[in-house]
Amino acid sequence: MKSLVIVALLGSFAAVFADSPKLKWCVKSEAEYQKCLAFAAVATGFSCVKRTSTIDCINDISKGLADAITLDGGDIYTAGLNNYNLHPIIAEDYGSNSASCYYAVAVVKKGSGFKFSQLQGKKSCHTGFGKSAGWNIPVGTLLSMGILTWSGVENSTLEEAVGNFFEASCAPGASVDKLCRLCKNNCTRSHRELYYDYEGAFKCLEDGAGDVAFVKHLTVPDDKKAEYELLCKDDSRRPIDDYERCHLARVPAHAVVTRKDDQLAQRIWTSLQPALTSTEFSLFSSAKYHSKNLMFKDSTVKLVRLPAITDSLLYLGARYVSIVRSLSKDTNVGTVSSAIKWCVVGEAEFIKCSAWRMEDDNIDCHKANTVKDCLNLIVHSVADAMAVDGGQVFTAGKCGLVPAMAEEYKEALCNNPAGPFSSYYAVAVVKKGSGVTWNNLKGKRSCHTGLGRTAGWNIPMGEIHKQTTDCDFTKFFSGGCAPGSVLGSHFCSQCVGSGRAVGDPYKCQANSHERYYGYTGAFRCLVEGAGDVAFVKHSTVQDVTGGGRPDWALNVKAEDYELICPGEGPVPITDFASCHLANVPAHAVVTRPEIRNSVVQVLQNTLQNSDFKLFSSDGGNNLLFKDSTKCLREIPAGTTYQQFLGDEYMNAMNSLRKCTDSASDLEVACSFHTCQQGN
């Protein structure tokens, strides 16, 4: 029945688009043009336009003179820049272990004797200048490992540095003579150059022109694999099929790009369907045209539609983008000054950040509506860093960001750099004597710090899912407030917004304008009778009822509340060590990998040389950082978000993510393929 519905929908879309002008697929060679004509005969919604190069196609698509082309990661990055503003909409999928990623490898002839660290002075074959497997990844890897040195554009271009590193090369599209010396024809980044693309770079090696070919893992034909080997970064060599253990990087699959237009994206996807189902035409084979990888890579198994929010940076991931930017020493795209732009949520945080900026001119402030919006801005280099909770570290990691510094809640650990990082307990708080226990929680109203946050959502809902195996939490709670939920939904029913009587734009917003947001807000939701249970951290009740309490809590007493947990009756709030839902990681500062060191340096400078009280909040609670923070501790460089969060937390998150609706649209876009999060 479901398949019939899909067919009907595609049919209705086709009917709507029937009178539209034909979509123009851009190709770059005569062979590709011939395949495109056969494609257009089957997929009649398309016509074909031929240009001389990828950049010509990108330029024409941005101007509306063409509509679509399939690009590799390096070109997807270029196409996404402001002067073109194209977006990936459909990804190639290579099946089995590759899926929507592929491996960038260094191929050499068996027995040639040298190691990866000994590539200097060798002759190199590249798929094309600026392409992923053939240029960005190998050159970026050589730079990051210190094998290739480049001081920056002040002294020489990167092309000149690479040209001086190798004895000679063929890197089609390069402008330096030494990088074109091995090429057969005119060194253009097109199929007019015999050594262009994956097959061309391998032929360059096979012909003996070069000593190493930088290609993808599926390039070497099966009948020739015994004659070749892979160079590994640890200086070993492995068989061609051992690419999972011997590669330079996993990189995003090629993808179809077009202008940012949801209707255009739908037209392209719908119009492709006849070619995907045709028995007379094979979209993923180029043999009939005596070539390879025309329009799509021949190794493609199927095409996958990307989430609508996806743009080039979200598709490629922060790690890949940092590699591309390192090749131009371009680490601050979109940043007007060299100051670190701290992302803040809401007016109260912006005021505190502005005060911080007055004390330290290495800090700037950028305001967004939600943490999710901030993470998106950090990925896009509009902002640079912020402190987030574990659930948000998880989402940030999925988008390629890295944890740089962790909040420390124990003074004694501040001077112990080798000690374990601080953690806190996720607890469930109820009013004393209410009769609410974990066993009778179903049907009650719930108060959450925010959708997707650790103590307030991920941990308790993960525990409930473990018990019920039901992802529809509206069947469990009768109502609730989980700021960040869709306005008007079940988990917005108990939210109050900023307190305006009519037309409150902040109701259920995941920021401090919603009075029931965050730890303090979730507890307030319980205190004011909007909920029967509050999911918070273990110190929340004491924090609110201690010194400097807010006006609404003047008459609130800590002893009037207790904790509940699975398998136990209510206990005093001080018994969190024995009655909690989980011990979870501290909040952490997240940022892009290429500016991680700068963020750490700026924070350490503030803590060591400034009188600004980073862990004190006037006009609110837990602004920028948790008020209970004693210091910030550096997370060792290279630590992944998985390592920081730990196995227990990762297991809880992976379990909760079985509920597909539990992830934000940002996380869904960032999680499309695993190579967005590293290798």
PDB file of N, CA and C in Angstrom, residues 212-300:
ATOM      1  N   VAL A 212      52.853   7.484  -7.705  1.00  0.00           N
ATOM      2  CA  VAL A 212      51.726   7.331  -6.793  1.00  0.00           C
ATOM      3  C   VAL A 212      50.496   7.983  -7.415  1.00  0.00           C
ATOM      4  N   ALA A 213      49.349   7.359  -7.240  1.00  0.00           N
ATOM      5  CA  ALA A 213      48.090   7.932  -7.722  1.00  0.00           C
ATOM      6  C   ALA A 213      47.156   8.129  -6.546  1.00  0.00           C
ATOM      7  N   PHE A 214      46.623   9.317  -6.412  1.00  0.00           N
ATOM      8  CA  PHE A 214      45.678   9.633  -5.341  1.00  0.00           C
ATOM      9  C   PHE A 214      44.269   9.517  -5.915  1.00  0.00           C
ATOM     10  N   VAL A 215      43.553   8.474  -5.512  1.00  0.00           N
ATOM     11  CA  VAL A 215      42.262   8.142  -6.111  1.00  0.00           C
ATOM     12  C   VAL A 215      41.289   7.657  -5.035  1.00  0.00           C
ATOM     13  N   LYS A 216      40.137   7.156  -5.458  1.00  0.00           N
ATOM     14  CA  LYS A 216      39.202   6.529  -4.514  1.00  0.00           C
ATOM     15  C   LYS A 216      39.474   5.025  -4.450  1.00  0.00           C
ATOM     16  N   HIS A 217      38.914   4.384  -3.444  1.00  0.00           N
ATOM     17  CA  HIS A 217      39.273   2.996  -3.148  1.00  0.00           C
ATOM     18  C   HIS A 217      38.801   1.995  -4.190  1.00  0.00           C
ATOM     19  N   LEU A 218      37.846   2.359  -5.037  1.00  0.00           N
ATOM     20  CA  LEU A 218      37.300   1.426  -6.018  1.00  0.00           C
ATOM     21  C   LEU A 218      37.909   1.606  -7.406  1.00  0.00           C
ATOM     22  N   THR A 219      38.972   2.393  -7.513  1.00  0.00           N
ATOM     23  CA  THR A 219      39.507   2.756  -8.823  1.00  0.00           C
ATOM     24  C   THR A 219      40.240   1.608  -9.519  1.00  0.00           C
ATOM     25  N   VAL A 220      41.074   0.875  -8.790  1.00  0.00           N
ATOM     26  CA  VAL A 220      41.915  -0.153  -9.420  1.00  0.00           C
ATOM     27  C   VAL A 220      41.042  -1.318  -9.893  1.00  0.00           C
ATOM     28  N   PRO A 221      41.103  -1.687 -11.165  1.00  0.00           N
ATOM     29  CA  PRO A 221      40.286  -2.806 -11.669  1.00  0.00           C
ATOM     30  C   PRO A 221      40.637  -4.116 -10.968  1.00  0.00           C
ATOM     31  N   ASP A 222      39.657  -4.991 -10.844  1.00  0.00           N
ATOM     32  CA  ASP A 222      39.857  -6.256 -10.138  1.00  0.00           C
ATOM     33  C   ASP A 222      41.010  -7.064 -10.717  1.00  0.00           C
ATOM     34  N   ASP A 223      41.149  -7.074 -12.034  1.00  0.00           N
ATOM     35  CA  ASP A 223      42.177  -7.915 -12.642  1.00  0.00           C
ATOM     36  C   ASP A 223      43.585  -7.343 -12.524  1.00  0.00           C
ATOM     37  N   LYS A 224      43.689  -6.136 -11.918  1.00  0.00           N
ATOM     38  CA  LYS A 224      45.016  -5.526 -11.752  1.00  0.00           C
ATOM     39  C   LYS A 224      45.391  -5.293 -10.293  1.00  0.00           C
ATOM     40  N   LYS A 225      44.503  -5.659  -9.381  1.00  0.00           N
ATOM     41  CA  LYS A 225      44.752  -5.377  -7.964  1.00  0.00           C
ATOM     42  C   LYS A 225      46.019  -6.040  -7.433  1.00  0.00           C
ATOM     43  N   ALA A 226      46.364  -7.199  -7.959  1.00  0.00           N
ATOM     44  CA  ALA A 226      47.541  -7.922  -7.469  1.00  0.00           C
ATOM     45  C   ALA A 226      48.842  -7.184  -7.771  1.00  0.00           C
ATOM     46  N   GLU A 227      48.796  -6.254  -8.716  1.00  0.00           N
ATOM     47  CA  GLU A 227      50.013  -5.543  -9.120  1.00  0.00           C
ATOM     48  C   GLU A 227      50.226  -4.246  -8.338  1.00  0.00           C
ATOM     49  N   TYR A 228      49.244  -3.877  -7.489  1.00  0.00           N
ATOM     50  CA  TYR A 228      49.304  -2.578  -6.826  1.00  0.00           C
ATOM     51  C   TYR A 228      49.069  -2.713  -5.319  1.00  0.00           C
ATOM     52  N   GLU A 229      49.468  -1.678  -4.592  1.00  0.00           N
ATOM     53  CA  GLU A 229      49.301  -1.651  -3.138  1.00  0.00           C
ATOM     54  C   GLU A 229      48.837  -0.267  -2.707  1.00  0.00           C
ATOM     55  N   LEU A 230      48.412  -0.189  -1.455  1.00  0.00           N
ATOM     56  CA  LEU A 230      48.046   1.089  -0.847  1.00  0.00           C
ATOM     57  C   LEU A 230      49.167   1.560   0.067  1.00  0.00           C
ATOM     58  N   LEU A 231      49.452   2.856   0.044  1.00  0.00           N
ATOM     59  CA  LEU A 231      50.352   3.462   1.034  1.00  0.00           C
ATOM     60  C   LEU A 231      49.508   3.883   2.233  1.00  0.00           C
ATOM     61  N   CYS A 232      49.925   3.483   3.432  1.00  0.00           N
ATOM     62  CA  CYS A 232      49.192   3.831   4.654  1.00  0.00           C
ATOM     63  C   CYS A 232      49.899   4.962   5.389  1.00  0.00           C
ATOM     64  N   LYS A 233      49.145   5.715   6.165  1.00  0.00           N
ATOM     65  CA  LYS A 233      49.711   6.853   6.900  1.00  0.00           C
ATOM     66  C   LYS A 233      50.715   6.418   7.957  1.00  0.00           C
ATOM     67  N   ASP A 234      50.626   5.152   8.411  1.00  0.00           N
ATOM     68  CA  ASP A 234      51.599   4.660   9.409  1.00  0.00           C
ATOM     69  C   ASP A 234      52.854   4.099   8.741  1.00  0.00           C
ATOM     70  N   ASP A 235      53.016   4.368   7.452  1.00  0.00           N
ATOM     71  CA  ASP A 235      54.174   3.961   6.650  1.00  0.00           C
ATOM     72  C   ASP A 235      54.191   2.473   6.306  1.00  0.00           C
ATOM     73  N   SER A 236      53.102   1.774   6.526  1.00  0.00           N
ATOM     74  CA  SER A 236      52.999   0.393   6.060  1.00  0.00           C
ATOM     75  C   SER A 236      52.387   0.389   4.660  1.00  0.00           C
ATOM     76  N   ARG A 237      52.340  -0.790   4.050  1.00  0.00           N
ATOM     77  CA  ARG A 237      51.651  -0.985   2.781  1.00  0.00           C
ATOM     78  C   ARG A 237      50.641  -2.110   2.954  1.00  0.00           C
ATOM     79  N   ARG A 238      49.512  -1.985   2.273  1.00  0.00           N
ATOM     80  CA  ARG A 238      48.493  -3.022   2.380  1.00  0.00           C
ATOM     81  C   ARG A 238      47.896  -3.316   1.002  1.00  0.00           C
ATOM     82  N   PRO A 239      47.242  -4.483   0.874  1.00  0.00           N
ATOM     83  CA  PRO A 239      46.592  -4.814  -0.398  1.00  0.00           C
ATOM     84  C   PRO A 239      45.507  -3.802  -0.749  1.00  0.00           C
ATOM     85  N   ILE A 240      45.183  -3.711  -2.021  1.00  0.00           N
ATOM     86  CA  ILE A 240      44.208  -2.733  -2.517  1.00  0.00           C
ATOM     87  C   ILE A 240      42.867  -2.862  -1.799  1.00  0.00           C
ATOM     88  N   ASP A 241      42.446  -4.083  -1.500  1.00  0.00           N
ATOM     89  CA  ASP A 241      41.139  -4.288  -0.875  1.00  0.00           C
ATOM     90  C   ASP A 241      41.136  -4.037   0.631  1.00  0.00           C
ATOM     91  N   ASP A 242      42.279  -3.666   1.182  1.00  0.00           N
ATOM     92  CA  ASP A 242      42.362  -3.404   2.623  1.00  0.00           C
ATOM     93  C   ASP A 242      42.200  -1.910   2.913  1.00  0.00           C
ATOM     94  N   TYR A 243      41.394  -1.235   2.105  1.00  0.00           N
ATOM     95  CA  TYR A 243      41.243   0.224   2.213  1.00  0.00           C
ATOM     96  C   TYR A 243      40.598   0.669   3.523  1.00  0.00           C
ATOM     97  N   GLU A 244      39.826  -0.207   4.178  1.00  0.00           N
ATOM     98  CA  GLU A 244      39.208   0.205   5.444  1.00  0.00           C
ATOM     99  C   GLU A 244      40.254   0.444   6.523  1.00  0.00           C
ATOM    100  N   ARG A 245      41.380  -0.256   6.435  1.00  0.00           N
ATOM    101  CA  ARG A 245      42.455  -0.073   7.420  1.00  0.00           C
ATOM    102  C   ARG A 245      43.596   0.782   6.886  1.00  0.00           C
ATOM    103  N   CYS A 246      43.561   1.104   5.605  1.00  0.00           N
ATOM    104  CA  CYS A 246      44.656   1.868   4.997  1.00  0.00           C
ATOM    105  C   CYS A 246      44.087   2.886   4.024  1.00  0.00           C
ATOM    106  N   HIS A 247      43.779   4.059   4.532  1.00  0.00           N
ATOM    107  CA  HIS A 247      43.257   5.129   3.688  1.00  0.00           C
ATOM    108  C   HIS A 247      43.669   6.473   4.264  1.00  0.00           C
ATOM    109  N   LEU A 248      43.533   7.496   3.489  1.00  0.00           N
ATOM    110  CA  LEU A 248      43.869   8.844   3.950  1.00  0.00           C
ATOM    111  C   LEU A 248      42.688   9.499   4.644  1.00  0.00           C
ATOM    112  N   ALA A 249      41.487   9.202   4.184  1.00  0.00           N
ATOM    113  CA  ALA A 249      40.278   9.754   4.804  1.00  0.00           C
ATOM    114  C   ALA A 249      39.054   9.105   4.169  1.00  0.00           C
ATOM    115  N   ARG A 250      37.936   9.147   4.907  1.00  0.00           N
ATOM    116  CA  ARG A 250      36.641   8.835   4.316  1.00  0.00           C
ATOM    117  C   ARG A 250      36.002  10.161   3.943  1.00  0.00           C
ATOM    118  N   VAL A 251      35.555  10.247   2.736  1.00  0.00           N
ATOM    119  CA  VAL A 251      35.043  11.531   2.261  1.00  0.00           C
ATOM    120  C   VAL A 251      33.615  11.382   1.747  1.00  0.00           C
ATOM    121  N   PRO A 252      32.854  12.470   1.779  1.00  0.00           N
ATOM    122  CA  PRO A 252      31.444  12.391   1.372  1.00  0.00           C
ATOM    123  C   PRO A 252      31.292  11.986  -0.085  1.00  0.00           C
ATOM    124  N   ALA A 253      30.235  11.255  -0.335  1.00  0.00           N
ATOM    125  CA  ALA A 253      29.913  10.814  -1.692  1.00  0.00           C
ATOM    126  C   ALA A 253      29.685  12.009  -2.610  1.00  0.00           C
ATOM    127  N   HIS A 254      29.818  11.765  -3.894  1.00  0.00           N
ATOM    128  CA  HIS A 254      29.431  12.779  -4.871  1.00  0.00           C
ATOM    129  C   HIS A 254      27.935  13.063  -4.722  1.00  0.00           C
ATOM    130  N   ALA A 255      27.551  14.267  -5.050  1.00  0.00           N
ATOM    131  CA  ALA A 255      26.140  14.651  -4.887  1.00  0.00           C
ATOM    132  C   ALA A 255      25.700  15.564  -6.016  1.00  0.00           C
ATOM    133  N   VAL A 256      24.420  15.520  -6.309  1.00  0.00           N
ATOM    134  CA  VAL A 256      23.805  16.416  -7.291  1.00  0.00           C
ATOM    135  C   VAL A 256      23.569  17.763  -6.622  1.00  0.00           C
ATOM    136  N   VAL A 257      23.984  18.825  -7.269  1.00  0.00           N
ATOM    137  CA  VAL A 257      23.772  20.168  -6.723  1.00  0.00           C
ATOM    138  C   VAL A 257      22.884  20.976  -7.656  1.00  0.00           C
ATOM    139  N   THR A 258      22.199  21.928  -7.054  1.00  0.00           N
ATOM    140  CA  THR A 258      21.366  22.856  -7.821  1.00  0.00           C
ATOM    141  C   THR A 258      21.184  24.121  -6.994  1.00  0.00           C
ATOM    142  N   ARG A 259      20.362  25.038  -7.496  1.00  0.00           N
ATOM    143  CA  ARG A 259      20.079  26.262  -6.746  1.00  0.00           C
ATOM    144  C   ARG A 259      19.192  25.937  -5.541  1.00  0.00           C
ATOM    145  N   LYS A 260      19.212  26.809  -4.543  1.00  0.00           N
ATOM    146  CA  LYS A 260      18.388  26.619  -3.354  1.00  0.00           C
ATOM    147  C   LYS A 260      16.935  26.931  -3.700  1.00  0.00           C
ATOM    148  N   ASP A 261      16.199  25.871  -3.976  1.00  0.00           N
ATOM    149  CA  ASP A 261      14.809  26.012  -4.396  1.00  0.00           C
ATOM    150  C   ASP A 261      14.149  24.662  -4.165  1.00  0.00           C
ATOM    151  N   ASP A 262      13.285  24.578  -3.172  1.00  0.00           N
ATOM    152  CA  ASP A 262      12.686  23.292  -2.807  1.00  0.00           C
ATOM    153  C   ASP A 262      11.893  22.682  -3.963  1.00  0.00           C
ATOM    154  N   GLN A 263      11.190  23.521  -4.711  1.00  0.00           N
ATOM    155  CA  GLN A 263      10.401  23.000  -5.829  1.00  0.00           C
ATOM    156  C   GLN A 263      11.311  22.482  -6.938  1.00  0.00           C
ATOM    157  N   LEU A 264      12.410  23.185  -7.181  1.00  0.00           N
ATOM    158  CA  LEU A 264      13.369  22.732  -8.191  1.00  0.00           C
ATOM    159  C   LEU A 264      13.984  21.400  -7.777  1.00  0.00           C
ATOM    160  N   ALA A 265      14.322  21.271  -6.500  1.00  0.00           N
ATOM    161  CA  ALA A 265      14.887  20.018  -5.995  1.00  0.00           C
ATOM    162  C   ALA A 265      13.900  18.868  -6.191  1.00  0.00           C
ATOM    163  N   GLN A 266      12.632  19.129  -5.907  1.00  0.00           N
ATOM    164  CA  GLN A 266      11.612  18.093  -6.093  1.00  0.00           C
ATOM    165  C   GLN A 266      11.466  17.722  -7.565  1.00  0.00           C
ATOM    166  N   ARG A 267      11.519  18.708  -8.449  1.00  0.00           N
ATOM    167  CA  ARG A 267      11.423  18.436  -9.886  1.00  0.00           C
ATOM    168  C   ARG A 267      12.565  17.539 -10.345  1.00  0.00           C
ATOM    169  N   ILE A 268      13.768  17.851  -9.891  1.00  0.00           N
ATOM    170  CA  ILE A 268      14.934  17.063 -10.306  1.00  0.00           C
ATOM    171  C   ILE A 268      14.794  15.624  -9.827  1.00  0.00           C
ATOM    172  N   TRP A 269      14.413  15.457  -8.551  1.00  0.00           N
ATOM    173  CA  TRP A 269      14.260  14.110  -7.989  1.00  0.00           C
ATOM    174  C   TRP A 269      13.179  13.322  -8.731  1.00  0.00           C
ATOM    175  N   THR A 270      12.042  13.954  -8.952  1.00  0.00           N
ATOM    176  CA  THR A 270      10.931  13.283  -9.634  1.00  0.00           C
ATOM    177  C   THR A 270      11.291  12.942 -11.077  1.00  0.00           C
ATOM    178  N   SER A 271      11.952  13.868 -11.745  1.00  0.00           N
ATOM    179  CA  SER A 271      12.290  13.662 -13.157  1.00  0.00           C
ATOM    180  C   SER A 271      13.378  12.615 -13.353  1.00  0.00           C
ATOM    181  N   LEU A 272      14.151  12.335 -12.312  1.00  0.00           N
ATOM    182  CA  LEU A 272      15.184  11.303 -12.388  1.00  0.00           C
ATOM    183  C   LEU A 272      14.609   9.887 -12.359  1.00  0.00           C
ATOM    184  N   GLN A 273      13.437   9.737 -11.778  1.00  0.00           N
ATOM    185  CA  GLN A 273      12.906   8.399 -11.509  1.00  0.00           C
ATOM    186  C   GLN A 273      12.825   7.493 -12.737  1.00  0.00           C
ATOM    187  N   PRO A 274      12.366   7.978 -13.903  1.00  0.00           N
ATOM    188  CA  PRO A 274      12.307   7.073 -15.059  1.00  0.00           C
ATOM    189  C   PRO A 274      13.661   6.480 -15.433  1.00  0.00           C
ATOM    190  N   ALA A 275      14.738   7.265 -15.275  1.00  0.00           N
ATOM    191  CA  ALA A 275      16.076   6.760 -15.599  1.00  0.00           C
ATOM    192  C   ALA A 275      16.549   5.735 -14.582  1.00  0.00           C
ATOM    193  N   LEU A 276      16.067   5.846 -13.352  1.00  0.00           N
ATOM    194  CA  LEU A 276      16.472   4.907 -12.300  1.00  0.00           C
ATOM    195  C   LEU A 276      15.760   3.568 -12.436  1.00  0.00           C
ATOM    196  N   THR A 277      14.608   3.565 -13.062  1.00  0.00           N
ATOM    197  CA  THR A 277      13.823   2.334 -13.175  1.00  0.00           C
ATOM    198  C   THR A 277      13.839   1.753 -14.584  1.00  0.00           C
ATOM    199  N   SER A 278      14.510   2.423 -15.509  1.00  0.00           N
ATOM    200  CA  SER A 278      14.515   1.983 -16.899  1.00  0.00           C
ATOM    201  C   SER A 278      15.285   0.671 -17.083  1.00  0.00           C
ATOM    202  N   THR A 279      14.767  -0.198 -17.928  1.00  0.00           N
ATOM    203  CA  THR A 279      15.470  -1.436 -18.279  1.00  0.00           C
ATOM    204  C   THR A 279      16.284  -1.254 -19.553  1.00  0.00           C
ATOM    205  N   GLU A 280      16.131  -0.111 -20.202  1.00  0.00           N
ATOM    206  CA  GLU A 280      16.835   0.149 -21.461  1.00  0.00           C
ATOM    207  C   GLU A 280      18.046   1.053 -21.286  1.00  0.00           C
ATOM    208  N   PHE A 281      18.127   1.748 -20.167  1.00  0.00           N
ATOM    209  CA  PHE A 281      19.202   2.715 -19.941  1.00  0.00           C
ATOM    210  C   PHE A 281      19.760   2.513 -18.540  1.00  0.00           C
ATOM    211  N   SER A 282      21.089   2.514 -18.419  1.00  0.00           N
ATOM    212  CA  SER A 282      21.736   2.352 -17.110  1.00  0.00           C
ATOM    213  C   SER A 282      22.424   3.654 -16.719  1.00  0.00           C
ATOM    214  N   LEU A 283      21.885   4.302 -15.697  1.00  0.00           N
ATOM    215  CA  LEU A 283      22.413   5.603 -15.273  1.00  0.00           C
ATOM    216  C   LEU A 283      23.804   5.479 -14.661  1.00  0.00           C
ATOM    217  N   PHE A 284      24.123   4.301 -14.103  1.00  0.00           N
ATOM    218  CA  PHE A 284      25.380   4.126 -13.392  1.00  0.00           C
ATOM    219  C   PHE A 284      26.380   3.251 -14.163  1.00  0.00           C
ATOM    220  N   SER A 285      26.321   3.313 -15.460  1.00  0.00           N
ATOM    221  CA  SER A 285      27.288   2.617 -16.298  1.00  0.00           C
ATOM    222  C   SER A 285      27.691   3.521 -17.451  1.00  0.00           C
ATOM    223  N   SER A 286      28.996   3.553 -17.735  1.00  0.00           N
ATOM    224  CA  SER A 286      29.496   4.414 -18.812  1.00  0.00           C
ATOM    225  C   SER A 286      30.210   3.619 -19.896  1.00  0.00           C
ATOM    226  N   ALA A 287      30.215   2.293 -19.772  1.00  0.00           N
ATOM    227  CA  ALA A 287      30.968   1.447 -20.698  1.00  0.00           C
ATOM    228  C   ALA A 287      30.523   1.645 -22.145  1.00  0.00           C
ATOM    229  N   LYS A 288      29.219   1.836 -22.346  1.00  0.00           N
ATOM    230  CA  LYS A 288      28.681   1.991 -23.705  1.00  0.00           C
ATOM    231  C   LYS A 288      29.275   3.204 -24.405  1.00  0.00           C
ATOM    232  N   TYR A 289      29.793   4.152 -23.617  1.00  0.00           N
ATOM    233  CA  TYR A 289      30.323   5.398 -24.175  1.00  0.00           C
ATOM    234  C   TYR A 289      31.849   5.427 -24.101  1.00  0.00           C
ATOM    235  N   HIS A 290      32.440   4.213 -23.854  1.00  0.00           N
ATOM    236  CA  HIS A 290      33.894   4.031 -23.845  1.00  0.00           C
ATOM    237  C   HIS A 290      34.583   4.982 -22.866  1.00  0.00           C
ATOM    238  N   SER A 291      33.970   5.133 -21.693  1.00  0.00           N
ATOM    239  CA  SER A 291      34.536   6.026 -20.690  1.00  0.00           C
ATOM    240  C   SER A 291      34.137   5.541 -19.305  1.00  0.00           C
ATOM    241  N   LYS A 292      34.436   6.348 -18.285  1.00  0.00           N
ATOM    242  CA  LYS A 292      34.123   5.994 -16.903  1.00  0.00           C
ATOM    243  C   LYS A 292      33.442   7.169 -16.210  1.00  0.00           C
ATOM    244  N   ASN A 293      32.549   6.856 -15.280  1.00  0.00           N
ATOM    245  CA  ASN A 293      31.997   7.850 -14.345  1.00  0.00           C
ATOM    246  C   ASN A 293      31.371   9.060 -15.053  1.00  0.00           C
ATOM    247  N   LEU A 294      30.583   8.792 -16.060  1.00  0.00           N
ATOM    248  CA  LEU A 294      29.902   9.875 -16.763  1.00  0.00           C
ATOM    249  C   LEU A 294      28.577  10.195 -16.076  1.00  0.00           C
ATOM    250  N   MET A 295      28.386  11.445 -15.751  1.00  0.00           N
ATOM    251  CA  MET A 295      27.210  11.960 -15.037  1.00  0.00           C
ATOM    252  C   MET A 295      27.189  11.507 -13.577  1.00  0.00           C
ATOM    253  N   PHE A 296      27.356  10.199 -13.353  1.00  0.00           N
ATOM    254  CA  PHE A 296      27.460   9.648 -11.998  1.00  0.00           C
ATOM    255  C   PHE A 296      28.635   8.677 -11.961  1.00  0.00           C
ATOM    256  N   LYS A 297      29.146   8.397 -10.750  1.00  0.00           N
ATOM    257  CA  LYS A 297      30.193   7.390 -10.631  1.00  0.00           C
ATOM    258  C   LYS A 297      29.611   6.019 -10.959  1.00  0.00           C
ATOM    259  N   ASP A 298      30.361   5.226 -11.702  1.00  0.00           N
ATOM    260  CA  ASP A 298      29.888   3.906 -12.101  1.00  0.00           C
ATOM    261  C   ASP A 298      29.686   2.978 -10.905  1.00  0.00           C
ATOM    262  N   SER A 299      30.332   3.280  -9.787  1.00  0.00           N
ATOM    263  CA  SER A 299      30.197   2.443  -8.585  1.00  0.00           C
ATOM    264  C   SER A 299      28.936   2.750  -7.795  1.00  0.00           C
ATOM    265  N   THR A 300      28.148   3.727  -8.244  1.00  0.00           N
ATOM    266  CA  THR A 300      26.912   4.082  -7.547  1.00  0.00           C
ATOM    267  C   THR A 300      25.912   2.926  -7.614  1.00  0.00           C
TER     268      THR A 300
END
